[in-house]
Amino acid sequence: MNFKVHKTLNQSFIAAIMADIQQLHHLATQVRRDILRMVHGAKSGHPGGSLGCADFVTALYAEVMDHQPSFNMDGVGEDVFFLSNGHISPVFYSVLARTGYFPVSELASFRKLNSRLQGHPATHEHLPGVRIATGSLGQGVSVAVGAALAKKMNGDTKHVYVLMGDGEIQEGQNWEAFMFAAHNKVDNLIVTIDYNGQQIDGSTQQIMGLGSDIEAKLKAFGWEVMHMDGHQMESILDTLSKAKSASGKGKPIFIIMKTEMGYPVDFMMGSHKWHGVAPNDAELEKALSQLTTPLADY
Amino acid sequence: MKTFEVQNVKDTRSGFGAGLHELGKQNPNVVALCADLTGSLKMDAFQKDFPERFVQVGIAEANMIGMAAGLTIGGKIPFTGTFANFSTGRVYDQIRQSVAYSGKNVKICASHAGVTLGEDGATHQILEDIGMMKMLPGMTVINPCDYNQTKAATIAIAKHNGPVYLRFGRPAVPNFTPENQEFEIGKAVLLNEGKDVTILATGHLVWKAIEAGHLLAAQGIDAEIINIHTIKPLDAQAILESVRKTKCVVTAEEHQRNGGLGDSVAQLLSMSFPAPLEMVAVNDSFGESGTPDELMKKYGLDTTDIVKAVEAVIKRKN
């Protein structure tokens, strides 16, 4: 799969793209099944945000990024990704396994003793695909800025991607990193914020309002800001393509990705309730019945 | 008691700056980051000669540590520079998660440690940093004693793959260790052989231990003096070998008793060779404004404090 957005498309090309998008949908649905089964199996974890970001992380790894599942920590000559909101590790692990970083059967070990799939992503157990430990929030953007600087110093033209939570932006370190990246023109960096409006204790507006205009905040910090619908594969691919085109022009790029926590499981959507709770047997069955795919469970 | 020739009187932070500049010439992967204290950390020479590898991060230490961790992903060897207080306590969780737990090859270089920072007072005089850093799994903790040794340590840690905390200070102190010495991480340096007491000193207290050794010799006490420049990993073999001979120990450091060198030595001795131990260290207190000499005296870190501790520990033998 190698999706490119073109202004003028012939019919066969459109058909190929639609087939691509259909495949991405299947993969994202399978990732959602994995997320629910992993969290259920561990009787703990964070399904809500993981489900909400499944389309984006699937698109990144299956379509957008130029990356090597053989995995080299330094990531020289390839795109690298950091998950700053490490608690949505289930989506990260599932996508890594499903794109060839390690066997999908290993997903069953999530949060279990002696596993490489720790509750939050870690390098300590040498899980291929993970380049930094995250979980204590607010640190991933700084790490990504450092990795982006290293790419510039190495003459490496590939990109650095980060996903962060919207509640996570309350951590002050992010704003240090935002200032630095703009001041130093770190323009090979594409940060996406999962703008689902929920955090553990309630909605972000209740807990610590992010302000009516997150776009204006980031623009004022000197970033190029884009929007995308995190549940429309076409929107994700189109926006990431535009982001790549906008890179290298002196500004870091910030994408506000609208998502719904728990999407698309009907009883998990629209609330913070499923931020950090595992489904029981009946809830798992009900959720899985809403997620059908031709792919196979681990 | 052996005498040591003082080549000059220099600050250890200048040793760091010289070492870093040397590394800039030697190793193209060495990168330096500084949080608005380039002059204080003596990083100017590196900044001037290797501007493409110098990163000014502003007053944002948390971001500096995170970026340093990120720079290792791409094969860089980042050296971060700021005061010891802002290098540790302010950014402990960033170091813990992004550097130590993640096993990143970051060198955290910390100046103005301890009370010898002087007049700025307790807000800046960290006395807990060795403890915080040595508790982190996989972290190497080094506190060299003079200019030459700090320069050598700075060069040596670039060759060590893993996180390192390098601690040094502000005041000019006697520079007496060999120029262009080989610095071996984790290898204690025997400065003076003796049979009556073992003095284990680190950082600025090493020279004070030598001064104490002369005063003790005048009293007929034969002190074995060892420079513990690496607190973690501790050179257990060298320490136990000495204590088996002398049967008592004094530790000396510009740090809290809790968490410092004395604490590490107490752990080692109690498990391997119980022996009387006295600690010359700050005893559960913050510092204050004053000159370095006044503060070392007031907080019990002076040459005479080492002498008194030796007298006390010898009385406790048998």
Coordinates of C-alpha atoms in Angstrom, one line a residue:
Chain A
M1 CA 0.0 0.0 0.0
N2 CA 1.4 3.4 -0.9
F3 CA -1.3 6.0 -0.8
K4 CA -0.8 9.4 -2.4
V5 CA -3.4 12.1 -2.8
H6 CA -3.6 13.5 -6.3
K7 CA -5.8 16.3 -7.6
T8 CA -6.6 14.5 -10.8
L9 CA -7.3 10.8 -10.5
N10 CA -8.2 8.2 -13.1
Q11 CA -10.9 5.6 -12.4
S12 CA -8.6 2.7 -11.8
F13 CA -6.5 4.8 -9.5
I14 CA -9.5 5.8 -7.5
A15 CA -10.5 2.1 -7.3
A16 CA -7.1 1.2 -6.0
I17 CA -7.3 3.9 -3.3
M18 CA -10.7 2.8 -2.3
A19 CA -9.4 -0.8 -2.0
D20 CA -6.5 0.6 0.1
I21 CA -8.9 2.4 2.4
Q22 CA -11.1 -0.6 2.7
Q23 CA -8.0 -2.6 3.8
L24 CA -7.1 0.1 6.3
H25 CA -10.6 0.0 7.7
H26 CA -10.4 -3.8 8.1
L27 CA -7.0 -3.5 9.8
A28 CA -8.2 -0.7 12.2
T29 CA -11.2 -2.8 13.1
Q30 CA -9.0 -5.7 13.9
V31 CA -6.8 -3.4 16.0
R32 CA -9.9 -2.4 17.9
R33 CA -10.8 -6.0 18.5
D34 CA -7.2 -6.6 19.7
I35 CA -7.5 -3.6 22.1
L36 CA -10.7 -4.8 23.7
R37 CA -9.4 -8.4 24.0
M38 CA -6.1 -7.3 25.5
V39 CA -7.6 -5.0 28.0
H40 CA -10.2 -7.6 28.9
G41 CA -7.5 -10.3 29.2
A42 CA -5.4 -8.1 31.5
K43 CA -8.6 -6.9 33.4
S44 CA -7.1 -3.5 33.3
G45 CA -5.8 -0.8 30.8
H46 CA -7.2 2.1 28.9
P47 CA -9.6 1.1 26.1
G48 CA -11.3 4.4 25.4
G49 CA -8.4 6.4 24.0
S50 CA -7.0 3.4 22.4
L51 CA -10.2 2.8 20.4
G52 CA -10.4 6.4 19.5
C53 CA -6.9 6.5 18.0
A54 CA -7.0 3.2 16.2
D55 CA -7.7 4.7 12.8
F56 CA -4.8 7.2 13.1
V57 CA -2.2 4.8 14.4
T58 CA -3.2 2.2 11.8
A59 CA -2.9 4.7 9.0
L60 CA 0.5 5.9 10.2
Y61 CA 2.1 2.5 10.3
A62 CA 0.2 0.7 7.5
E63 CA 0.3 3.6 5.0
V64 CA 2.0 6.9 5.9
M65 CA 5.3 6.2 7.6
D66 CA 8.4 4.8 5.9
H67 CA 9.5 2.4 8.6
Q68 CA 11.4 -0.9 9.1
P69 CA 9.7 -3.5 11.2
S70 CA 13.1 -5.2 11.5
F71 CA 13.6 -2.3 14.0
N72 CA 16.7 -0.4 14.7
M73 CA 16.6 1.8 17.8
D74 CA 18.3 4.8 16.1
G75 CA 15.7 4.9 13.3
V76 CA 18.2 6.5 10.9
G77 CA 16.8 6.9 7.4
E78 CA 13.2 6.0 8.5
D79 CA 10.2 7.8 10.0
V80 CA 9.9 7.4 13.7
F81 CA 6.9 7.6 16.0
F82 CA 6.5 8.3 19.7
L83 CA 3.4 7.7 21.7
S84 CA 3.4 10.4 24.4
N85 CA 0.1 9.4 26.0
G86 CA 1.6 6.0 26.8
H87 CA -1.6 4.7 28.6
I88 CA -3.1 4.0 25.2
S89 CA -0.4 1.3 24.7
P90 CA -3.0 -1.3 23.5
V91 CA -3.4 0.5 20.2
F92 CA 0.3 0.9 19.8
Y93 CA 1.1 -2.7 20.6
S94 CA -1.6 -4.0 18.3
V95 CA -0.5 -1.9 15.4
L96 CA 3.1 -2.8 15.9
A97 CA 2.3 -6.5 15.9
R98 CA 0.0 -6.2 13.0
T99 CA 2.6 -4.4 10.9
G100 CA 5.3 -7.0 11.6
Y101 CA 7.3 -5.8 14.6
F102 CA 6.5 -8.9 16.7
P103 CA 4.2 -11.9 16.6
V104 CA 0.5 -11.0 17.1
S105 CA 0.2 -13.9 19.5
E106 CA 2.3 -11.9 22.0
L107 CA -0.5 -9.4 22.4
A108 CA -2.1 -12.0 24.8
S109 CA 0.8 -11.2 27.3
F110 CA -0.3 -7.5 27.7
R111 CA 0.2 -6.4 31.3
K112 CA 1.1 -9.9 32.4
L113 CA 4.2 -10.9 34.4
N114 CA 7.4 -11.3 32.4
S115 CA 5.8 -9.7 29.4
R116 CA 7.5 -7.3 26.9
L117 CA 4.1 -5.6 26.7
Q118 CA 4.2 -3.5 29.8
G119 CA 1.2 -1.5 31.0
H120 CA 2.8 1.5 29.5
P121 CA 5.3 1.3 26.6
A122 CA 8.9 0.6 27.7
T123 CA 12.2 -0.1 26.1
H124 CA 13.4 -2.0 29.1
E125 CA 12.1 -5.3 27.9
H126 CA 13.3 -4.6 24.3
L127 CA 9.9 -4.7 22.6
P128 CA 10.6 -4.0 18.9
G129 CA 9.0 -0.7 17.9
V130 CA 9.2 1.1 21.2
R131 CA 12.0 3.8 21.4
I132 CA 11.2 5.5 24.7
A133 CA 9.2 4.7 27.9
T134 CA 6.1 6.9 28.2
G135 CA 3.2 6.9 30.6
S136 CA 4.2 9.7 33.0
L137 CA 2.6 12.3 30.8
G138 CA 4.0 15.3 29.0
Q139 CA 7.4 14.0 28.0
G140 CA 6.9 12.6 24.5
V141 CA 7.0 15.8 22.6
S142 CA 10.4 16.8 24.2
V143 CA 11.8 13.4 23.2
A144 CA 10.4 13.7 19.7
V145 CA 12.0 17.2 19.4
G146 CA 15.3 15.7 20.4
A147 CA 14.9 12.9 17.8
A148 CA 14.0 15.4 15.2
L149 CA 17.1 17.4 16.0
A150 CA 19.2 14.3 15.7
K151 CA 17.7 13.7 12.2
K152 CA 18.6 17.2 11.2
M153 CA 22.2 16.8 12.5
N154 CA 22.4 13.5 10.6
G155 CA 21.1 15.0 7.4
D156 CA 18.3 12.5 7.6
T157 CA 15.2 13.8 5.8
K158 CA 12.7 11.5 7.3
H159 CA 10.0 12.7 9.8
V160 CA 9.3 12.3 13.5
Y161 CA 5.6 11.8 14.5
V162 CA 4.1 12.1 17.9
L163 CA 0.7 11.3 19.3
M164 CA -0.3 13.0 22.5
G165 CA -3.5 13.2 24.5
D166 CA -5.5 16.4 24.9
G167 CA -5.7 16.2 28.7
E168 CA -1.9 15.6 28.6
I169 CA -1.4 19.1 27.2
Q170 CA -2.1 20.3 30.8
E171 CA 1.5 19.2 31.6
G172 CA 3.8 22.2 31.4
Q173 CA 6.7 20.4 29.8
N174 CA 4.7 20.3 26.5
W175 CA 4.7 24.1 26.3
E176 CA 8.5 24.2 26.9
A177 CA 8.8 21.8 23.9
F178 CA 6.3 23.8 21.8
M179 CA 8.4 27.0 22.4
F180 CA 11.7 25.3 21.6
A181 CA 10.5 23.6 18.4
A182 CA 9.1 26.8 17.0
H183 CA 12.0 28.9 18.0
N184 CA 14.5 26.4 16.5
K185 CA 12.4 25.7 13.4
V186 CA 12.1 22.0 14.1
D187 CA 10.1 21.5 10.9
N188 CA 10.5 17.7 10.5
L189 CA 8.2 17.1 13.4
I190 CA 4.5 16.3 13.1
V191 CA 2.6 16.3 16.4
T192 CA -1.0 15.0 16.5
I193 CA -3.2 15.6 19.5
D194 CA -6.1 13.2 20.3
Y195 CA -8.8 15.8 20.8
N196 CA -11.5 13.7 22.4
G197 CA -12.3 16.1 25.1
Q198 CA -12.1 13.5 27.9
Q199 CA -9.7 12.8 30.7
I200 CA -9.9 10.4 33.6
D201 CA -11.8 12.6 36.0
G202 CA -14.3 14.0 33.4
S203 CA -14.4 16.2 30.4
T204 CA -11.4 18.4 29.7
Q205 CA -13.7 21.4 29.8
Q206 CA -14.7 20.5 33.4
I207 CA -11.3 19.5 34.7
M208 CA -9.0 22.1 33.1
G209 CA -10.4 23.8 30.0
L210 CA -7.9 23.7 27.1
G211 CA -9.4 27.1 26.0
S212 CA -11.9 27.6 23.3
D213 CA -9.2 27.7 20.6
I214 CA -6.3 25.3 20.9
E215 CA -5.4 26.2 17.3
A216 CA -4.9 29.9 18.2
K217 CA -2.6 28.8 21.2
L218 CA -0.4 26.7 19.0
K219 CA -0.3 29.3 16.2
A220 CA 0.7 31.9 18.7
F221 CA 3.5 29.6 19.7
G222 CA 4.6 29.6 16.0
W223 CA 3.3 26.2 14.8
E224 CA 1.6 25.3 11.6
V225 CA -1.8 23.9 12.7
M226 CA -4.1 21.5 10.8
H227 CA -7.3 19.7 11.6
M228 CA -8.5 16.2 10.8
D229 CA -11.3 13.8 11.6
G230 CA -9.7 10.9 13.4
H231 CA -12.4 8.5 12.3
Q232 CA -12.4 9.3 8.6
M233 CA -9.5 7.4 6.9
E234 CA -9.6 9.7 3.9
S235 CA -9.3 12.8 6.2
I236 CA -6.4 11.2 8.1
L237 CA -4.5 10.3 4.9
D238 CA -5.2 13.6 3.3
T239 CA -4.1 15.6 6.4
L240 CA -1.0 13.6 7.0
S241 CA -0.1 14.0 3.3
K242 CA -0.6 17.8 3.6
A243 CA 1.5 17.8 6.8
K244 CA 4.4 16.1 5.1
S245 CA 4.1 18.6 2.3
A246 CA 4.1 21.5 4.8
S247 CA 7.2 20.1 6.6
G248 CA 10.7 21.6 5.9
K249 CA 9.3 25.1 5.8
G250 CA 10.5 26.4 9.1
K251 CA 7.6 25.4 11.3
P252 CA 6.7 22.4 13.3
I253 CA 3.3 20.9 12.5
F254 CA 0.4 20.3 14.9
I255 CA -2.6 18.4 13.9
I256 CA -5.8 18.6 16.0
M257 CA -7.4 15.3 15.5
K258 CA -11.1 15.1 16.5
T259 CA -12.0 11.7 17.9
E260 CA -14.5 10.1 20.1
M261 CA -13.2 8.1 23.1
G262 CA -14.4 4.5 22.7
Y263 CA -15.3 4.9 19.0
P264 CA -17.2 3.1 17.5
V265 CA -18.5 0.9 20.3
D266 CA -21.9 2.4 21.1
F267 CA -21.9 2.0 24.9
M268 CA -18.3 3.2 25.2
M269 CA -18.6 6.4 23.3
G270 CA -19.2 9.9 24.5
S271 CA -18.0 9.6 28.0
H272 CA -14.8 9.5 30.1
K273 CA -16.1 6.3 31.8
W274 CA -14.1 4.0 29.5
H275 CA -10.8 5.9 29.9
G276 CA -9.3 3.3 32.2
V277 CA -11.7 0.5 32.8
A278 CA -11.7 -3.0 31.3
P279 CA -14.8 -4.6 29.9
N280 CA -16.2 -7.6 31.6
D281 CA -17.1 -10.8 29.6
A282 CA -20.6 -9.6 28.6
E283 CA -19.3 -6.1 27.7
L284 CA -16.5 -7.6 25.6
E285 CA -18.9 -9.8 23.7
K286 CA -21.2 -7.0 23.0
A287 CA -18.4 -4.7 21.9
L288 CA -16.8 -7.3 19.6
S289 CA -20.2 -8.0 18.0
Q290 CA -20.0 -4.4 16.7
L291 CA -16.6 -4.9 15.2
T292 CA -16.5 -7.3 12.3
T293 CA -13.5 -7.9 10.0
P294 CA -12.2 -10.5 7.6
L295 CA -9.0 -10.6 9.6
A296 CA -8.3 -13.0 12.5
D297 CA -8.0 -12.5 16.2
Y298 CA -4.7 -13.3 17.9
Chain B
M1 CA 51.8 11.1 54.8
K2 CA 52.4 11.6 51.1
T3 CA 52.4 15.2 49.9
F4 CA 50.7 16.3 46.7
E5 CA 51.9 19.1 44.6
V6 CA 49.1 21.7 43.8
Q7 CA 49.5 22.6 40.2
N8 CA 47.1 25.5 40.4
V9 CA 43.7 26.4 41.9
K10 CA 40.8 25.9 39.5
D11 CA 37.1 25.3 39.5
T12 CA 35.9 21.8 38.6
R13 CA 33.3 23.2 36.3
S14 CA 36.2 24.5 34.1
G15 CA 37.5 21.0 34.0
F16 CA 34.1 20.0 32.6
G17 CA 34.2 22.7 30.0
A18 CA 37.7 21.7 28.9
G19 CA 36.7 18.1 28.7
L20 CA 33.6 18.8 26.8
H21 CA 35.6 20.9 24.3
E22 CA 38.1 18.1 23.9
L23 CA 35.2 15.7 23.2
G24 CA 33.9 18.1 20.6
K25 CA 37.1 17.6 18.7
Q26 CA 37.3 13.9 19.3
N27 CA 33.8 12.7 18.7
P28 CA 31.3 14.1 16.2
N29 CA 28.4 12.5 17.9
V30 CA 28.9 14.5 21.1
V31 CA 26.1 17.1 21.5
A32 CA 25.8 19.6 24.3
L33 CA 22.6 21.1 25.7
C34 CA 22.4 24.0 28.1
A35 CA 19.5 25.7 30.0
D36 CA 20.7 29.3 29.9
L37 CA 23.8 28.8 32.0
T38 CA 26.5 28.4 29.3
G39 CA 28.9 30.7 31.0
S40 CA 28.4 29.2 34.5
L41 CA 28.9 25.7 33.1
K42 CA 31.9 26.8 31.1
M43 CA 30.3 25.4 27.9
D44 CA 31.3 28.5 25.9
A45 CA 34.2 27.0 24.1
F46 CA 32.2 24.1 22.9
Q47 CA 29.4 26.5 21.8
K48 CA 31.9 28.6 19.9
D49 CA 33.7 25.8 18.1
F50 CA 30.8 23.4 17.5
P51 CA 27.7 25.6 17.2
E52 CA 25.9 23.0 15.1
R53 CA 26.1 20.6 18.0
F54 CA 25.3 23.0 20.7
V55 CA 21.6 23.3 21.7
Q56 CA 20.5 26.3 23.8
V57 CA 17.2 25.2 25.4
G58 CA 16.4 28.2 27.5
I59 CA 15.2 28.0 31.0
A60 CA 13.4 24.7 30.4
E61 CA 15.2 21.9 32.1
A62 CA 12.4 19.3 31.7
N63 CA 12.4 19.8 28.0
M64 CA 16.2 19.6 28.0
I65 CA 16.3 16.2 29.6
G66 CA 13.5 14.9 27.2
M67 CA 15.3 16.3 24.2
A68 CA 18.6 14.7 25.3
A69 CA 16.8 11.3 25.5
G70 CA 15.5 11.9 22.0
L71 CA 18.9 12.9 20.6
T72 CA 20.2 9.5 21.6
I73 CA 17.7 8.0 19.1
G74 CA 19.8 8.9 16.1
G75 CA 23.1 8.0 17.8
K76 CA 24.0 11.2 19.5
I77 CA 25.7 11.4 22.8
P78 CA 24.1 14.3 24.6
F79 CA 25.7 16.2 27.5
T80 CA 23.2 18.3 29.4
G81 CA 24.5 21.2 31.5
T82 CA 22.8 23.2 34.3
F83 CA 23.2 23.6 38.1
A84 CA 23.0 20.4 40.0
N85 CA 19.7 21.4 41.6
F86 CA 18.0 21.9 38.2
S87 CA 19.8 18.8 36.8
T88 CA 18.2 16.5 39.3
G89 CA 15.4 17.5 41.7
R90 CA 13.6 19.7 39.2
V91 CA 13.6 17.0 36.5
Y92 CA 13.6 13.7 38.5
D93 CA 10.7 12.2 36.7
Q94 CA 12.0 13.1 33.3
I95 CA 15.3 11.5 34.1
R96 CA 13.6 8.5 35.6
Q97 CA 11.3 7.7 32.7
S98 CA 12.9 9.2 29.6
V99 CA 16.6 8.5 30.5
A100 CA 17.1 5.8 33.2
Y101 CA 14.2 3.5 32.6
S102 CA 14.5 4.0 28.9
G103 CA 18.3 3.2 29.1
K104 CA 19.3 6.2 27.2
N105 CA 23.0 7.3 26.7
V106 CA 22.5 10.7 28.3
K107 CA 25.2 12.5 30.3
I108 CA 23.7 14.7 33.0
C109 CA 26.4 17.2 33.9
A110 CA 25.7 19.2 37.0
S111 CA 27.6 22.2 38.3
H112 CA 27.3 24.3 41.5
A113 CA 26.5 21.2 43.6
G114 CA 26.5 21.5 47.4
V115 CA 27.0 24.4 49.8
T116 CA 30.1 25.7 48.0
L117 CA 27.7 27.3 45.5
G118 CA 27.8 30.0 48.2
E119 CA 25.9 33.2 48.4
D120 CA 22.9 32.2 46.3
G121 CA 21.7 30.2 49.2
A122 CA 19.8 27.0 49.9
T123 CA 17.4 27.3 46.9
H124 CA 20.4 26.5 44.7
Q125 CA 22.6 24.4 47.0
I126 CA 21.4 20.9 46.4
L127 CA 22.7 18.4 48.9
E128 CA 20.4 15.5 47.9
D129 CA 21.4 14.9 44.3
I130 CA 23.8 12.0 44.8
G131 CA 21.0 10.2 46.6
M132 CA 18.4 10.8 44.0
M133 CA 20.6 9.8 41.2
K134 CA 22.1 6.7 42.7
M135 CA 18.7 5.3 43.5
L136 CA 17.9 5.1 39.8
P137 CA 18.6 1.6 38.4
G138 CA 21.4 1.7 35.8
M139 CA 22.6 5.3 36.6
T140 CA 26.3 5.9 37.1
V141 CA 27.1 8.6 39.6
I142 CA 30.5 10.4 39.5
N143 CA 31.8 13.3 41.7
P144 CA 35.4 14.1 40.7
C145 CA 37.7 16.1 43.0
D146 CA 39.5 18.7 41.0
Y147 CA 39.9 20.3 37.6
N148 CA 42.1 17.6 36.0
Q149 CA 40.0 14.8 37.3
T150 CA 36.7 16.5 36.2
K151 CA 38.2 17.0 32.7
A152 CA 39.3 13.3 32.5
A153 CA 35.9 12.1 33.8
T154 CA 34.0 14.2 31.2
I155 CA 36.0 12.6 28.5
A156 CA 35.7 9.1 30.0
I157 CA 31.9 9.1 30.3
A158 CA 31.4 9.7 26.5
K159 CA 32.9 6.2 26.0
H160 CA 30.6 4.6 28.6
N161 CA 27.3 3.5 27.0
G162 CA 24.5 4.4 29.5
P163 CA 23.2 7.2 31.6
V164 CA 25.7 9.1 33.8
Y165 CA 25.3 11.8 36.4
L166 CA 28.5 13.9 36.6
R167 CA 28.6 16.2 39.6
F168 CA 31.0 19.1 40.0
G169 CA 31.2 22.6 41.6
R170 CA 31.6 26.3 41.5
P171 CA 34.6 27.3 43.6
A172 CA 38.3 27.2 42.7
V173 CA 39.9 24.3 44.6
P174 CA 43.4 22.9 44.6
N175 CA 44.2 21.0 41.3
F176 CA 46.5 18.2 42.3
T177 CA 45.6 15.0 40.4
P178 CA 47.7 14.2 37.3
E179 CA 47.1 16.1 34.1
N180 CA 45.8 13.9 31.2
Q181 CA 45.1 11.1 33.7
E182 CA 43.1 8.1 32.6
F183 CA 39.8 8.1 34.4
E184 CA 38.4 4.7 35.1
I185 CA 34.7 4.7 36.0
G186 CA 34.1 2.8 39.3
K187 CA 37.7 2.5 40.2
A188 CA 38.6 4.1 43.5
V189 CA 42.0 6.0 43.6
L190 CA 44.2 5.2 46.6
L191 CA 45.9 8.5 47.5
N192 CA 47.8 7.6 50.7
E193 CA 48.4 4.2 52.2
G194 CA 47.8 4.0 56.0
K195 CA 46.9 1.5 58.7
D196 CA 44.9 3.3 61.4
V197 CA 41.8 4.5 59.6
T198 CA 40.3 4.6 56.1
I199 CA 39.1 8.0 54.8
L200 CA 36.8 7.7 51.9
A201 CA 36.2 11.1 50.3
T202 CA 34.5 12.4 47.2
G203 CA 34.4 15.7 45.3
H204 CA 35.7 18.8 47.1
L205 CA 36.2 16.8 50.3
V206 CA 39.1 14.8 48.8
W207 CA 41.5 17.7 49.2
K208 CA 40.2 18.3 52.7
A209 CA 40.9 14.7 53.5
I210 CA 44.5 15.1 52.3
E211 CA 44.8 18.2 54.6
A212 CA 43.3 16.2 57.4
G213 CA 45.8 13.4 56.7
H214 CA 48.7 15.7 57.3
L215 CA 47.2 17.0 60.6
L216 CA 46.5 13.4 61.7
A217 CA 50.1 12.3 60.8
A218 CA 51.3 15.0 63.1
Q219 CA 49.3 13.3 65.9
G220 CA 50.8 9.9 64.9
I221 CA 47.6 8.7 63.1
D222 CA 48.4 6.9 59.9
A223 CA 45.4 7.5 57.6
E224 CA 44.6 5.6 54.4
I225 CA 43.0 8.1 52.0
I226 CA 40.9 6.9 49.0
N227 CA 39.3 9.1 46.4
I228 CA 35.8 7.7 45.7
H229 CA 35.1 9.6 42.5
T230 CA 32.5 7.1 41.5
I231 CA 29.7 6.6 44.0
K232 CA 27.8 4.2 41.8
P233 CA 29.0 1.7 41.0
L234 CA 30.9 1.7 44.3
D235 CA 34.4 0.1 44.3
A236 CA 33.5 -2.4 47.0
Q237 CA 36.6 -4.4 46.6
A238 CA 38.9 -1.4 47.2
I239 CA 36.9 -0.2 50.2
L240 CA 36.7 -3.6 51.8
E241 CA 40.4 -4.3 51.2
S242 CA 41.2 -1.1 53.0
V243 CA 38.8 -1.5 55.9
R244 CA 39.9 -5.1 56.6
K245 CA 43.3 -3.5 57.2
T246 CA 42.3 -0.4 59.1
K247 CA 39.1 -1.6 60.9
C248 CA 37.4 1.8 60.8
V249 CA 36.1 4.3 58.3
V250 CA 35.3 8.0 57.9
T251 CA 33.4 9.1 54.8
A252 CA 33.5 12.8 53.7
E253 CA 31.3 14.5 51.1
E254 CA 29.5 17.7 50.4
H255 CA 26.0 16.1 50.5
Q256 CA 23.4 15.0 53.0
R257 CA 24.2 12.0 55.1
N258 CA 21.0 10.5 53.8
G259 CA 21.6 9.1 50.4
G260 CA 25.2 10.1 50.0
L261 CA 28.6 8.3 49.8
G262 CA 28.4 7.5 53.6
D263 CA 25.1 5.9 53.2
S264 CA 26.4 3.7 50.3
V265 CA 29.5 2.7 52.4
A266 CA 27.3 2.0 55.4
Q267 CA 25.3 -0.4 53.3
L268 CA 28.4 -2.1 52.0
L269 CA 30.0 -2.5 55.4
S270 CA 27.0 -3.6 57.3
M271 CA 26.5 -6.4 54.8
S272 CA 30.1 -7.4 54.2
F273 CA 32.4 -6.3 56.9
P274 CA 30.8 -4.4 59.9
A275 CA 33.2 -1.7 61.2
P276 CA 32.8 1.6 63.0
L277 CA 31.9 4.4 60.6
E278 CA 31.7 8.2 61.0
M279 CA 30.2 10.4 58.3
V280 CA 31.4 13.9 57.5
A281 CA 28.3 15.2 55.7
V282 CA 25.4 17.6 56.1
N283 CA 23.0 16.2 58.7
D284 CA 19.4 16.6 57.6
S285 CA 19.6 20.4 57.0
F286 CA 19.4 22.9 54.2
G287 CA 22.3 25.3 53.5
E288 CA 22.2 29.1 53.5
S289 CA 23.9 32.1 52.0
G290 CA 27.6 32.7 52.8
T291 CA 31.0 32.2 51.3
P292 CA 32.0 28.7 50.4
D293 CA 34.6 28.5 53.2
E294 CA 32.2 29.9 55.8
L295 CA 29.6 27.3 54.8
M296 CA 31.9 24.4 54.7
K297 CA 32.9 25.3 58.3
K298 CA 29.4 25.9 59.6
Y299 CA 28.0 22.7 58.1
G300 CA 30.7 20.5 59.4
L301 CA 32.5 19.8 56.1
D302 CA 35.9 21.2 56.9
T303 CA 39.3 19.6 57.4
T304 CA 39.0 19.8 61.2
D305 CA 35.7 18.0 61.0
I306 CA 37.4 15.1 59.2
V307 CA 40.1 15.1 61.9
K308 CA 37.5 15.0 64.6
A309 CA 35.6 12.2 62.9
V310 CA 38.8 10.1 62.6
E311 CA 39.6 10.6 66.3
A312 CA 36.0 9.5 67.2
V313 CA 36.0 6.5 64.9
I314 CA 39.4 5.2 66.1
K315 CA 38.1 5.3 69.7
R316 CA 35.2 3.1 68.6
K317 CA 37.5 0.3 67.3
N318 CA 37.5 -2.9 69.4

